[in-house]
PDB file of C-alpha atoms in Angstrom:
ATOM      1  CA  UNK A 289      -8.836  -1.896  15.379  1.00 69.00           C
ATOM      2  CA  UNK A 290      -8.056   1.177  17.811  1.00 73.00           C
ATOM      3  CA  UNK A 291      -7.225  -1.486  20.354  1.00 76.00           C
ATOM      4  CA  UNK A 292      -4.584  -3.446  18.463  1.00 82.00           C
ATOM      5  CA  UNK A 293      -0.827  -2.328  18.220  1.00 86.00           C
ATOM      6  CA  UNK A 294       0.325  -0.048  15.160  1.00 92.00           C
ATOM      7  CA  UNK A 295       2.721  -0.866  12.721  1.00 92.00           C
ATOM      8  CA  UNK A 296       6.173   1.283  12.219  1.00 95.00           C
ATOM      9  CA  UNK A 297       8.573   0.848   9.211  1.00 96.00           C
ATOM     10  CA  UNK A 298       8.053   0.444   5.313  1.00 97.00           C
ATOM     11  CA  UNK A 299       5.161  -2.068   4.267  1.00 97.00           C
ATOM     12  CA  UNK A 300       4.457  -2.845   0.826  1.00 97.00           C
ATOM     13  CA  UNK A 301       0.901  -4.015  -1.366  1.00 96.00           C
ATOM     14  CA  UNK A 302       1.025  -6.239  -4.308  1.00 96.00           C
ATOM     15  CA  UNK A 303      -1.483  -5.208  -7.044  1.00 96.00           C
ATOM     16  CA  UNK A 304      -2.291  -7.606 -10.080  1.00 96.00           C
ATOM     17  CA  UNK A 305      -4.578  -6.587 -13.004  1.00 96.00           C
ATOM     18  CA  UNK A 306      -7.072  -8.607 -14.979  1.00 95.00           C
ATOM     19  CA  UNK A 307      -6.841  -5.893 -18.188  1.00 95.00           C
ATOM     20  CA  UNK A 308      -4.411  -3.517 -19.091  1.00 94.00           C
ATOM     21  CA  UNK A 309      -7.540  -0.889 -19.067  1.00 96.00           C
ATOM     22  CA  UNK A 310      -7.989  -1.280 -14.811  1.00 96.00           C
ATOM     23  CA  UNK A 311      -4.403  -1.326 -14.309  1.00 96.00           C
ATOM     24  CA  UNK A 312      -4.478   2.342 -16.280  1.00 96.00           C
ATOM     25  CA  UNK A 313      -7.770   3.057 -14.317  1.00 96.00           C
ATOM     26  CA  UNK A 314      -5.864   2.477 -11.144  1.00 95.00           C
ATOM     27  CA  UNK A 315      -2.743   4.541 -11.665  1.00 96.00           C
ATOM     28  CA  UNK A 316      -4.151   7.406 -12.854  1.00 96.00           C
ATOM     29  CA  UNK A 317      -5.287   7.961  -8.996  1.00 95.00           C
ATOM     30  CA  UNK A 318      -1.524   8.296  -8.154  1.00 97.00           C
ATOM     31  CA  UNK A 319      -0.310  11.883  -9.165  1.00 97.00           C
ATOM     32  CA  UNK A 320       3.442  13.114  -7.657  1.00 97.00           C
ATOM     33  CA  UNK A 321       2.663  14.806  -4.673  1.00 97.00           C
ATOM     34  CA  UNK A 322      -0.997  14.977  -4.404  1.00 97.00           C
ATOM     35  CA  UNK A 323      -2.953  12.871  -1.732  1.00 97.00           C
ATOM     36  CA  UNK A 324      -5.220   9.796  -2.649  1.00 96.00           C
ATOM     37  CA  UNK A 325      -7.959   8.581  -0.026  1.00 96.00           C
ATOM     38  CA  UNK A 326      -9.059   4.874   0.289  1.00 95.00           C
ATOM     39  CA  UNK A 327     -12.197   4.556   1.098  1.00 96.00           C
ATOM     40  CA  UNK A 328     -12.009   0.768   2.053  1.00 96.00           C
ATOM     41  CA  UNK A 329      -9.832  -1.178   4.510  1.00 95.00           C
ATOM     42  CA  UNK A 330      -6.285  -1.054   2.663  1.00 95.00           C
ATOM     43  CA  UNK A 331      -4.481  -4.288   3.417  1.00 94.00           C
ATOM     44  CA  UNK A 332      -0.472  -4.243   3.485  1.00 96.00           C
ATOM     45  CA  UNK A 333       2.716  -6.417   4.164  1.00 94.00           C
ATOM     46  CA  UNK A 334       5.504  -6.719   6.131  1.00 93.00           C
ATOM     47  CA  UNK A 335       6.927  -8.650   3.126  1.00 92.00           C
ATOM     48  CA  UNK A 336       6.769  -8.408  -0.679  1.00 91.00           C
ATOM     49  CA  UNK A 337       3.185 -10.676  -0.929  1.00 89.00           C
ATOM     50  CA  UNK A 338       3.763 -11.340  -4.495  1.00 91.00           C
ATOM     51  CA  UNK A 339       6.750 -11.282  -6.635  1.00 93.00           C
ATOM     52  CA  UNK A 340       5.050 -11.632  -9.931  1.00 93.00           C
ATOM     53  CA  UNK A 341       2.940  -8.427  -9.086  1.00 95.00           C
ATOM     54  CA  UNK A 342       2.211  -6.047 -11.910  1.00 96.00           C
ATOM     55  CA  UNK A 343       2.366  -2.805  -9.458  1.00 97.00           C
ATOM     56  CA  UNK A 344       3.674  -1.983  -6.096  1.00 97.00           C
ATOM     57  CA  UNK A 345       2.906   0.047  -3.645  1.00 97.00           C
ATOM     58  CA  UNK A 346       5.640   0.755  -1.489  1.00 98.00           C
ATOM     59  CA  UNK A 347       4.390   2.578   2.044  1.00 98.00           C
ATOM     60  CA  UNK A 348       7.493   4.582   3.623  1.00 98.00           C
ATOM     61  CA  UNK A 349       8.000   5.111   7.084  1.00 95.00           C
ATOM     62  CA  UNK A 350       4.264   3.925   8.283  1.00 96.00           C
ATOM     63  CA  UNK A 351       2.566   4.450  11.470  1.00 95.00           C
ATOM     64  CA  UNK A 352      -0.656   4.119  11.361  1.00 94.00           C
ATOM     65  CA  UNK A 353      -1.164   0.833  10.048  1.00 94.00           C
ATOM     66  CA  UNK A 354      -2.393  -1.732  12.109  1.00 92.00           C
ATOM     67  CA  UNK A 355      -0.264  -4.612  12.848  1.00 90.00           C
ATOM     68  CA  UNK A 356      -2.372  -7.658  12.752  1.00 88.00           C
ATOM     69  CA  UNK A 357       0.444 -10.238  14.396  1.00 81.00           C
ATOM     70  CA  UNK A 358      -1.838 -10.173  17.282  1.00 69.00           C
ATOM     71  CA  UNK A 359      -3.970 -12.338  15.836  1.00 71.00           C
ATOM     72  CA  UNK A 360      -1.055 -14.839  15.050  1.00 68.00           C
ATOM     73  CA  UNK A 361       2.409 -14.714  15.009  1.00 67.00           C
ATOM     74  CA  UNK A 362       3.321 -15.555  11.681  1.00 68.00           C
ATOM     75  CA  UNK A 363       0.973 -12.759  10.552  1.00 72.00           C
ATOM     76  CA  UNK A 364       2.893 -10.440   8.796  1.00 89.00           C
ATOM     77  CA  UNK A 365      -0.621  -8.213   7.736  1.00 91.00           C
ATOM     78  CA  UNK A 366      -0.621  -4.502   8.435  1.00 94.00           C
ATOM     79  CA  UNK A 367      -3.826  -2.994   7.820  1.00 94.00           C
ATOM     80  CA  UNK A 368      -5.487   0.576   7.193  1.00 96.00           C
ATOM     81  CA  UNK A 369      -8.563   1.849   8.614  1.00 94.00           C
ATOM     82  CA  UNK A 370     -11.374   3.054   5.452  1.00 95.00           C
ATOM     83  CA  UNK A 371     -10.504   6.900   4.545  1.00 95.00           C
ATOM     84  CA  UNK A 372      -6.724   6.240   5.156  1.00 96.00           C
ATOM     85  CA  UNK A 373      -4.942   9.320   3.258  1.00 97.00           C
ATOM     86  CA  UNK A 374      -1.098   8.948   1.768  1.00 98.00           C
ATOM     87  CA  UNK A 375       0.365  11.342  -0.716  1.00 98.00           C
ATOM     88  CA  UNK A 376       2.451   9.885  -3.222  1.00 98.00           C
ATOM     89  CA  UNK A 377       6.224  10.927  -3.506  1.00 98.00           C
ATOM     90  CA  UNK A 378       7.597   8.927  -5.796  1.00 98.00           C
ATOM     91  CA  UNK A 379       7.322   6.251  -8.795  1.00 97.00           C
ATOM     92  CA  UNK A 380       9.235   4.319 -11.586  1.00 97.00           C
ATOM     93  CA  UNK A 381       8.888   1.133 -13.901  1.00 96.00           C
ATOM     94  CA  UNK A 382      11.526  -1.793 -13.305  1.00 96.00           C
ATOM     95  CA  UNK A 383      13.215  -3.397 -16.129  1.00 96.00           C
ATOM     96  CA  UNK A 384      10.751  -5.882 -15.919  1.00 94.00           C
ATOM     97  CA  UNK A 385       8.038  -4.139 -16.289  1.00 94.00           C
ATOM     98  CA  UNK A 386       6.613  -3.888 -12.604  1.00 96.00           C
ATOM     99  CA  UNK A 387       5.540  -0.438 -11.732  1.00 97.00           C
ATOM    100  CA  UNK A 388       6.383   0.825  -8.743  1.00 97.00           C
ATOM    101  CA  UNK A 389       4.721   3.884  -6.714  1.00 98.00           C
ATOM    102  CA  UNK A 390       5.645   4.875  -3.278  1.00 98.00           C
ATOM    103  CA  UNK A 391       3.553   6.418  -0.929  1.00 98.00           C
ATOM    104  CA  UNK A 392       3.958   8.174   2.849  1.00 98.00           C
ATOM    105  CA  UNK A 393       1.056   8.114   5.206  1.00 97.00           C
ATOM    106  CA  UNK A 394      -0.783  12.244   4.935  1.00 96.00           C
ATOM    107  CA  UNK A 395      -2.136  12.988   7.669  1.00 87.00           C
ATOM    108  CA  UNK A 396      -4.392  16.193   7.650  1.00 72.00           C
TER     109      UNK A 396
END
């Protein structure tokens, strides 16, 4: 991955929940202003992947992500090395529903 081109601009991650329960599980990582690590590969988008999505997670100003178009043009795949860090700066709930959280890259 330290090879392949890195990513700059907003991405975004499309997040849909089999119970109400993991989708609770999963947001109570996020707290305003505090960092969350992933431990696994985190993988992104160029574009919004789903529209239906019950959270997003919007990635500001990125540049560490690694742009996978190299692999094919149409690719539009931005991927995260494991033990990626972002700190999370700001969230709200659309009228819809959809919850939104938006993160910057931390680094240390």
């Amino acid at each position: 991955m330290d090879k392949l081109p890195k990513y700059e601009g907003d991405l975004n991650r499309s997040l849909t929940f089999t119970s109400k329960e993991r989708m609770k599980s999963f947001l109570n990582l996020f707290v305003l202003n505090e960092v969350i690590n992933f431990s696994k590969y985190i993988s992104t988008s160029k574009d919004i992947y789903d529209e239906d999505d019950h959270v997003r997670l919007i990635i500001k100003n990125t540049k560490n992500g690694v742009d996978l178009k190299g692999f094919n043009n149409n690719e539009v795949e931005v991927l995260y090395k494991r033990d990626s860090s972002f700190i999370t700066v700001d969230g709200w709930i659309e009228e819809d529903g959809k919850i939104i959280i938006v993160l910057e890259e931390y680094n240390e």
